[in-house]
Amino acid sequence: MAEASTHDFDKDYWERHWAQRHGPSERAPHPYLARETAGLEPGTALDAGCGTGSEALWLAARGWQVTGADIAAHALDRAAERSADLPEPGGVRWIEADLTTWEPERRFDLVTTAYAHPAMPQLDFYRRLAAWVAPGGTLLIVGHLHAAAAHGHHPPAAAAVALADITASVAPLRIATAEEHTRTVTGPGGRDHLLRDAVVRATRTR
Ligand SMILES: C[S@@+](CC[C@H](N)C(=O)[O-])C[C@H]1O[C@@H](n2cnc3c(N)ncnc32)[C@H](O)[C@@H]1O
């Protein structure tokens, strides 16, 4: 198994990242969220590394009780501003936490993460998230594929993973979706990027 190595995406890095990122943060949620949660009954959800909250807010607007967790206070401030627009702003709580060491008080019906790459090996991070899924619950991972560097967008090498390694890392969850996708997104400067995504949905049967 090709395990990603430790790198220095620590709190300082992410605070700088979000402090320097000007412009609107109202991007649409990634397209896999609606598709992969379509058959799920809303319950409790954790968005791990939620950034400015696009996915967390989308879930909260559909009846999920969402915890949006991120290491960067700058990102959470912007997420909290955005949640003021929710019909029921109480449907989402934002917590500043380092998810490489944080332990939740309870398990969640849905644990999801998109492109979060902390200062720990990426697959170890996914193993932690898998452990936080309640019995009967779902894990939804969207990550950068290893091959992405050859296709325009250049994710940090340590953040890129192979699909088979993700599915192996979340055992014993049962794999429902394991797909590779390519899509174009427009970045903050108006530039288009090609993204190569790994999408894994898995369920905990016990
Ligand atoms: C590339 S951004 C993705 C944000 C959001 N999920 C999205 O798709 O726009 C990665 C996010 O992971 C967060 N993050 C990195 N390391 C973390 C950690 N140890 N604990 C919690 N969040 C972390 C960063 O602050 C950042 O918001």
mmCIF file of C-alpha atoms and ligand atoms in Angstrom:
data_model
loop_
_atom_site.group_PDB
_atom_site.id
_atom_site.type_symbol
_atom_site.label_atom_id
_atom_site.label_comp_id
_atom_site.label_asym_id
_atom_site.label_seq_id
_atom_site.Cartn_x
_atom_site.Cartn_y
_atom_site.Cartn_z
ATOM 1 C CA MET A 1 0.000 0.000 0.000
ATOM 2 C CA ALA A 2 1.427 3.410 -0.967
ATOM 3 C CA GLU A 3 1.120 5.376 2.287
ATOM 4 C CA ALA A 4 1.426 9.158 2.033
ATOM 5 C CA SER A 5 4.103 10.675 4.225
ATOM 6 C CA THR A 6 3.757 13.253 6.989
ATOM 7 C CA HIS A 7 3.974 16.870 5.824
ATOM 8 C CA ASP A 8 3.688 20.308 7.353
ATOM 9 C CA PHE A 9 0.066 21.312 6.766
ATOM 10 C CA ASP A 10 -0.273 22.462 10.343
ATOM 11 C CA LYS A 11 -2.547 25.096 11.887
ATOM 12 C CA ASP A 12 -0.238 28.006 10.928
ATOM 13 C CA TYR A 13 -0.254 26.902 7.317
ATOM 14 C CA TRP A 14 -4.061 26.684 7.146
ATOM 15 C CA GLU A 15 -4.645 29.933 9.019
ATOM 16 C CA ARG A 16 -2.372 31.689 6.492
ATOM 17 C CA HIS A 17 -4.123 29.913 3.635
ATOM 18 C CA TRP A 18 -7.552 31.178 4.678
ATOM 19 C CA ALA A 19 -6.361 34.653 5.746
ATOM 20 C CA GLN A 20 -4.832 35.217 2.295
ATOM 21 C CA ARG A 21 -7.796 33.866 0.420
ATOM 22 C CA HIS A 22 -9.847 36.881 -0.525
ATOM 23 C CA GLY A 23 -13.059 36.959 -2.441
ATOM 24 C CA PRO A 24 -16.336 35.135 -2.009
ATOM 25 C CA SER A 25 -16.339 31.755 -0.319
ATOM 26 C CA GLU A 26 -19.806 30.873 -1.587
ATOM 27 C CA ARG A 27 -18.760 28.109 -3.910
ATOM 28 C CA ALA A 28 -21.296 25.377 -4.521
ATOM 29 C CA PRO A 29 -20.879 22.098 -2.657
ATOM 30 C CA HIS A 30 -19.012 19.446 -4.619
ATOM 31 C CA PRO A 31 -21.301 17.455 -6.934
ATOM 32 C CA TYR A 32 -20.839 14.113 -5.139
ATOM 33 C CA LEU A 33 -22.535 15.272 -1.959
ATOM 34 C CA ALA A 34 -26.088 15.367 -3.333
ATOM 35 C CA ARG A 35 -25.605 12.159 -5.261
ATOM 36 C CA GLU A 36 -24.069 10.114 -2.466
ATOM 37 C CA THR A 37 -26.400 11.291 0.314
ATOM 38 C CA ALA A 38 -29.597 11.051 -1.749
ATOM 39 C CA GLY A 39 -30.705 7.781 -0.122
ATOM 40 C CA LEU A 40 -29.833 8.763 3.448
ATOM 41 C CA GLU A 41 -32.191 9.803 6.209
ATOM 42 C CA PRO A 42 -30.881 13.057 7.763
ATOM 43 C CA GLY A 43 -29.290 12.576 11.177
ATOM 44 C CA THR A 44 -26.059 13.765 12.759
ATOM 45 C CA ALA A 45 -23.193 14.674 10.444
ATOM 46 C CA LEU A 46 -19.566 15.688 10.773
ATOM 47 C CA ASP A 47 -17.829 17.640 8.006
ATOM 48 C CA ALA A 48 -14.147 17.041 8.790
ATOM 49 C CA GLY A 49 -11.995 19.913 7.538
ATOM 50 C CA CYS A 50 -15.072 21.909 6.502
ATOM 51 C CA GLY A 51 -13.228 25.056 5.391
ATOM 52 C CA THR A 52 -15.760 27.839 4.809
ATOM 53 C CA GLY A 53 -18.616 25.369 5.097
ATOM 54 C CA SER A 54 -20.198 24.802 1.680
ATOM 55 C CA GLU A 55 -20.903 21.110 2.292
ATOM 56 C CA ALA A 56 -21.865 21.548 5.966
ATOM 57 C CA LEU A 57 -24.344 24.289 5.077
ATOM 58 C CA TRP A 58 -25.838 22.247 2.266
ATOM 59 C CA LEU A 59 -26.433 19.330 4.651
ATOM 60 C CA ALA A 60 -27.838 21.554 7.405
ATOM 61 C CA ALA A 61 -30.305 23.088 4.961
ATOM 62 C CA ARG A 62 -31.590 19.551 4.307
ATOM 63 C CA GLY A 63 -32.243 18.653 7.916
ATOM 64 C CA TRP A 64 -28.911 17.235 9.061
ATOM 65 C CA GLN A 65 -27.599 18.235 12.493
ATOM 66 C CA VAL A 66 -24.130 19.179 11.342
ATOM 67 C CA THR A 67 -20.835 19.662 13.109
ATOM 68 C CA GLY A 68 -18.390 21.529 10.879
ATOM 69 C CA ALA A 69 -14.883 21.015 12.242
ATOM 70 C CA ASP A 70 -11.730 22.707 11.054
ATOM 71 C CA ILE A 71 -8.319 23.597 12.438
ATOM 72 C CA ALA A 72 -8.437 27.131 10.992
ATOM 73 C CA ALA A 73 -10.345 29.802 12.914
ATOM 74 C CA HIS A 74 -10.246 32.041 9.830
ATOM 75 C CA ALA A 75 -12.223 29.502 7.807
ATOM 76 C CA LEU A 76 -14.728 28.925 10.598
ATOM 77 C CA ASP A 77 -15.380 32.660 11.001
ATOM 78 C CA ARG A 78 -16.399 32.791 7.358
ATOM 79 C CA ALA A 79 -18.463 29.629 7.676
ATOM 80 C CA ALA A 80 -20.302 31.067 10.676
ATOM 81 C CA GLU A 81 -21.103 34.261 8.747
ATOM 82 C CA ARG A 82 -22.590 32.168 5.986
ATOM 83 C CA SER A 83 -24.731 30.101 8.366
ATOM 84 C CA ALA A 84 -26.647 33.213 9.371
ATOM 85 C CA ASP A 85 -28.560 32.712 6.101
ATOM 86 C CA LEU A 86 -29.865 29.289 7.115
ATOM 87 C CA PRO A 87 -33.595 29.054 7.889
ATOM 88 C CA GLU A 88 -32.580 27.284 11.129
ATOM 89 C CA PRO A 89 -29.040 28.437 11.950
ATOM 90 C CA GLY A 90 -28.954 25.969 14.899
ATOM 91 C CA GLY A 91 -28.647 23.090 12.438
ATOM 92 C CA VAL A 92 -24.912 23.562 12.248
ATOM 93 C CA ARG A 93 -22.256 24.115 14.913
ATOM 94 C CA TRP A 94 -18.700 25.059 14.088
ATOM 95 C CA ILE A 95 -15.836 23.754 16.149
ATOM 96 C CA GLU A 96 -12.177 24.608 15.941
ATOM 97 C CA ALA A 97 -10.353 21.315 16.344
ATOM 98 C CA ASP A 98 -7.225 19.549 15.220
ATOM 99 C CA LEU A 99 -8.764 16.367 13.856
ATOM 100 C CA THR A 100 -5.465 14.503 14.052
ATOM 101 C CA THR A 101 -5.853 14.441 17.863
ATOM 102 C CA TRP A 102 -9.515 15.403 18.559
ATOM 103 C CA GLU A 103 -11.892 12.675 19.684
ATOM 104 C CA PRO A 104 -15.637 13.134 19.256
ATOM 105 C CA GLU A 105 -17.981 12.627 22.213
ATOM 106 C CA ARG A 106 -20.291 10.585 20.006
ATOM 107 C CA ARG A 107 -20.376 8.804 16.669
ATOM 108 C CA PHE A 108 -22.100 10.368 13.645
ATOM 109 C CA ASP A 109 -24.658 9.061 11.141
ATOM 110 C CA LEU A 110 -22.587 10.697 8.405
ATOM 111 C CA VAL A 111 -18.907 11.580 8.440
ATOM 112 C CA THR A 112 -17.737 13.421 5.376
ATOM 113 C CA THR A 113 -14.567 15.114 4.243
ATOM 114 C CA ALA A 114 -13.502 16.866 1.060
ATOM 115 C CA TYR A 115 -9.878 17.537 0.173
ATOM 116 C CA ALA A 116 -8.826 17.887 3.816
ATOM 117 C CA HIS A 117 -5.143 17.120 4.149
ATOM 118 C CA PRO A 118 -3.845 17.471 7.667
ATOM 119 C CA ALA A 119 -0.330 17.103 9.046
ATOM 120 C CA MET A 120 -0.602 13.338 9.268
ATOM 121 C CA PRO A 121 -0.512 10.606 6.617
ATOM 122 C CA GLN A 122 -3.670 10.936 4.548
ATOM 123 C CA LEU A 123 -4.750 7.324 4.927
ATOM 124 C CA ASP A 124 -4.320 7.454 8.707
ATOM 125 C CA PHE A 125 -6.650 10.458 8.680
ATOM 126 C CA TYR A 126 -9.267 8.475 6.764
ATOM 127 C CA ARG A 127 -8.910 5.608 9.260
ATOM 128 C CA ARG A 128 -9.684 8.036 12.073
ATOM 129 C CA LEU A 129 -12.789 9.304 10.270
ATOM 130 C CA ALA A 130 -14.008 5.738 9.669
ATOM 131 C CA ALA A 131 -13.889 5.079 13.411
ATOM 132 C CA TRP A 132 -16.268 7.997 14.039
ATOM 133 C CA VAL A 133 -19.112 6.531 11.955
ATOM 134 C CA ALA A 134 -22.055 5.218 14.022
ATOM 135 C CA PRO A 135 -23.469 1.743 13.396
ATOM 136 C CA GLY A 136 -25.599 1.992 10.269
ATOM 137 C CA GLY A 137 -23.879 5.252 9.374
ATOM 138 C CA THR A 138 -22.015 6.450 6.297
ATOM 139 C CA LEU A 139 -18.539 7.731 5.494
ATOM 140 C CA LEU A 140 -18.125 9.918 2.405
ATOM 141 C CA ILE A 141 -14.596 10.797 1.336
ATOM 142 C CA VAL A 142 -13.676 13.062 -1.561
ATOM 143 C CA GLY A 143 -9.942 13.293 -2.066
ATOM 144 C CA HIS A 144 -7.276 14.070 -4.602
ATOM 145 C CA LEU A 145 -6.251 11.126 -6.746
ATOM 146 C CA HIS A 146 -2.590 10.236 -7.010
ATOM 147 C CA ALA A 147 -2.713 10.702 -10.770
ATOM 148 C CA ALA A 148 -3.916 14.277 -10.397
ATOM 149 C CA ALA A 149 -0.451 15.822 -10.714
ATOM 150 C CA ALA A 150 -0.346 14.725 -14.333
ATOM 151 C CA HIS A 151 -3.622 16.465 -15.132
ATOM 152 C CA GLY A 152 -3.310 20.179 -14.515
ATOM 153 C CA HIS A 153 -4.202 20.641 -10.830
ATOM 154 C CA HIS A 154 -1.248 19.836 -8.571
ATOM 155 C CA PRO A 155 -2.328 18.723 -5.137
ATOM 156 C CA PRO A 156 0.460 18.279 -2.593
ATOM 157 C CA ALA A 157 1.975 14.832 -3.149
ATOM 158 C CA ALA A 158 1.305 13.808 0.438
ATOM 159 C CA ALA A 159 -2.406 14.631 0.041
ATOM 160 C CA ALA A 160 -2.942 12.529 -3.086
ATOM 161 C CA VAL A 161 -4.073 8.955 -2.697
ATOM 162 C CA ALA A 162 -5.000 5.951 -4.800
ATOM 163 C CA LEU A 163 -8.615 4.805 -4.776
ATOM 164 C CA ALA A 164 -7.731 1.249 -3.710
ATOM 165 C CA ASP A 165 -5.716 2.559 -0.779
ATOM 166 C CA ILE A 166 -8.670 4.609 0.482
ATOM 167 C CA THR A 167 -11.057 1.673 0.301
ATOM 168 C CA ALA A 168 -8.565 -0.540 2.131
ATOM 169 C CA SER A 169 -7.984 2.091 4.812
ATOM 170 C CA VAL A 170 -11.656 2.374 5.812
ATOM 171 C CA ALA A 171 -12.156 -1.355 6.490
ATOM 172 C CA PRO A 172 -14.250 -2.852 8.010
ATOM 173 C CA LEU A 173 -16.772 -0.416 6.532
ATOM 174 C CA ARG A 174 -18.627 -1.792 3.525
ATOM 175 C CA ILE A 175 -17.797 0.016 0.281
ATOM 176 C CA ALA A 176 -20.865 1.334 -1.568
ATOM 177 C CA THR A 177 -19.132 3.713 -3.999
ATOM 178 C CA ALA A 178 -15.500 3.787 -5.141
ATOM 179 C CA GLU A 179 -15.085 6.011 -8.173
ATOM 180 C CA GLU A 180 -12.615 8.243 -9.963
ATOM 181 C CA HIS A 181 -13.897 11.450 -11.551
ATOM 182 C CA THR A 182 -12.458 14.352 -13.462
ATOM 183 C CA ARG A 183 -14.075 17.783 -13.291
ATOM 184 C CA THR A 184 -13.247 21.410 -13.925
ATOM 185 C CA VAL A 185 -13.617 24.004 -11.169
ATOM 186 C CA THR A 186 -13.063 27.742 -11.319
ATOM 187 C CA GLY A 187 -10.644 28.988 -8.673
ATOM 188 C CA PRO A 188 -10.741 32.286 -6.735
ATOM 189 C CA GLY A 189 -8.778 34.106 -9.450
ATOM 190 C CA GLY A 190 -11.261 32.988 -12.125
ATOM 191 C CA ARG A 191 -8.833 30.358 -13.435
ATOM 192 C CA ASP A 192 -10.101 26.905 -14.326
ATOM 193 C CA HIS A 193 -8.510 23.837 -12.741
ATOM 194 C CA LEU A 194 -8.929 20.241 -13.697
ATOM 195 C CA LEU A 195 -9.535 18.112 -10.615
ATOM 196 C CA ARG A 196 -9.063 14.358 -10.465
ATOM 197 C CA ASP A 197 -11.155 13.129 -7.588
ATOM 198 C CA ALA A 198 -11.424 9.929 -5.618
ATOM 199 C CA VAL A 199 -14.936 9.428 -4.248
ATOM 200 C CA VAL A 200 -15.573 6.726 -1.664
ATOM 201 C CA ARG A 201 -18.799 6.085 0.204
ATOM 202 C CA ALA A 202 -18.828 3.335 2.790
ATOM 203 C CA THR A 203 -21.250 2.184 5.475
ATOM 204 C CA ARG A 204 -20.784 0.718 8.921
ATOM 205 C CA THR A 205 -22.975 -2.326 9.252
ATOM 206 C CA ARG A 206 -22.151 -3.014 12.925
HETATM 207 C C1 LIG B 1 -8.174 22.110 0.872
HETATM 208 S S1 LIG B 1 -9.132 22.658 2.262
HETATM 209 C C2 LIG B 1 -10.750 21.953 1.920
HETATM 210 C C3 LIG B 1 -11.842 22.668 2.654
HETATM 211 C C4 LIG B 1 -13.257 22.214 2.291
HETATM 212 N N1 LIG B 1 -13.512 20.851 2.724
HETATM 213 C C5 LIG B 1 -13.469 22.354 0.804
HETATM 214 O O1 LIG B 1 -13.648 21.347 0.130
HETATM 215 O O2 LIG B 1 -13.471 23.500 0.337
HETATM 216 C C6 LIG B 1 -8.557 21.625 3.591
HETATM 217 C C7 LIG B 1 -9.196 21.983 4.938
HETATM 218 O O3 LIG B 1 -8.756 21.060 5.940
HETATM 219 C C8 LIG B 1 -8.523 21.792 7.123
HETATM 220 N N2 LIG B 1 -7.588 21.052 7.964
HETATM 221 C C9 LIG B 1 -6.289 20.759 7.688
HETATM 222 N N3 LIG B 1 -5.735 20.093 8.702
HETATM 223 C C10 LIG B 1 -6.699 19.941 9.650
HETATM 224 C C11 LIG B 1 -6.718 19.329 10.929
HETATM 225 N N4 LIG B 1 -5.641 18.755 11.462
HETATM 226 N N5 LIG B 1 -7.867 19.366 11.636
HETATM 227 C C12 LIG B 1 -8.971 19.974 11.114
HETATM 228 N N6 LIG B 1 -9.008 20.550 9.904
HETATM 229 C C13 LIG B 1 -7.881 20.547 9.184
HETATM 230 C C14 LIG B 1 -7.946 23.112 6.618
HETATM 231 O O4 LIG B 1 -7.995 24.161 7.549
HETATM 232 C C15 LIG B 1 -8.819 23.361 5.397
HETATM 233 O O5 LIG B 1 -9.970 24.122 5.728
#
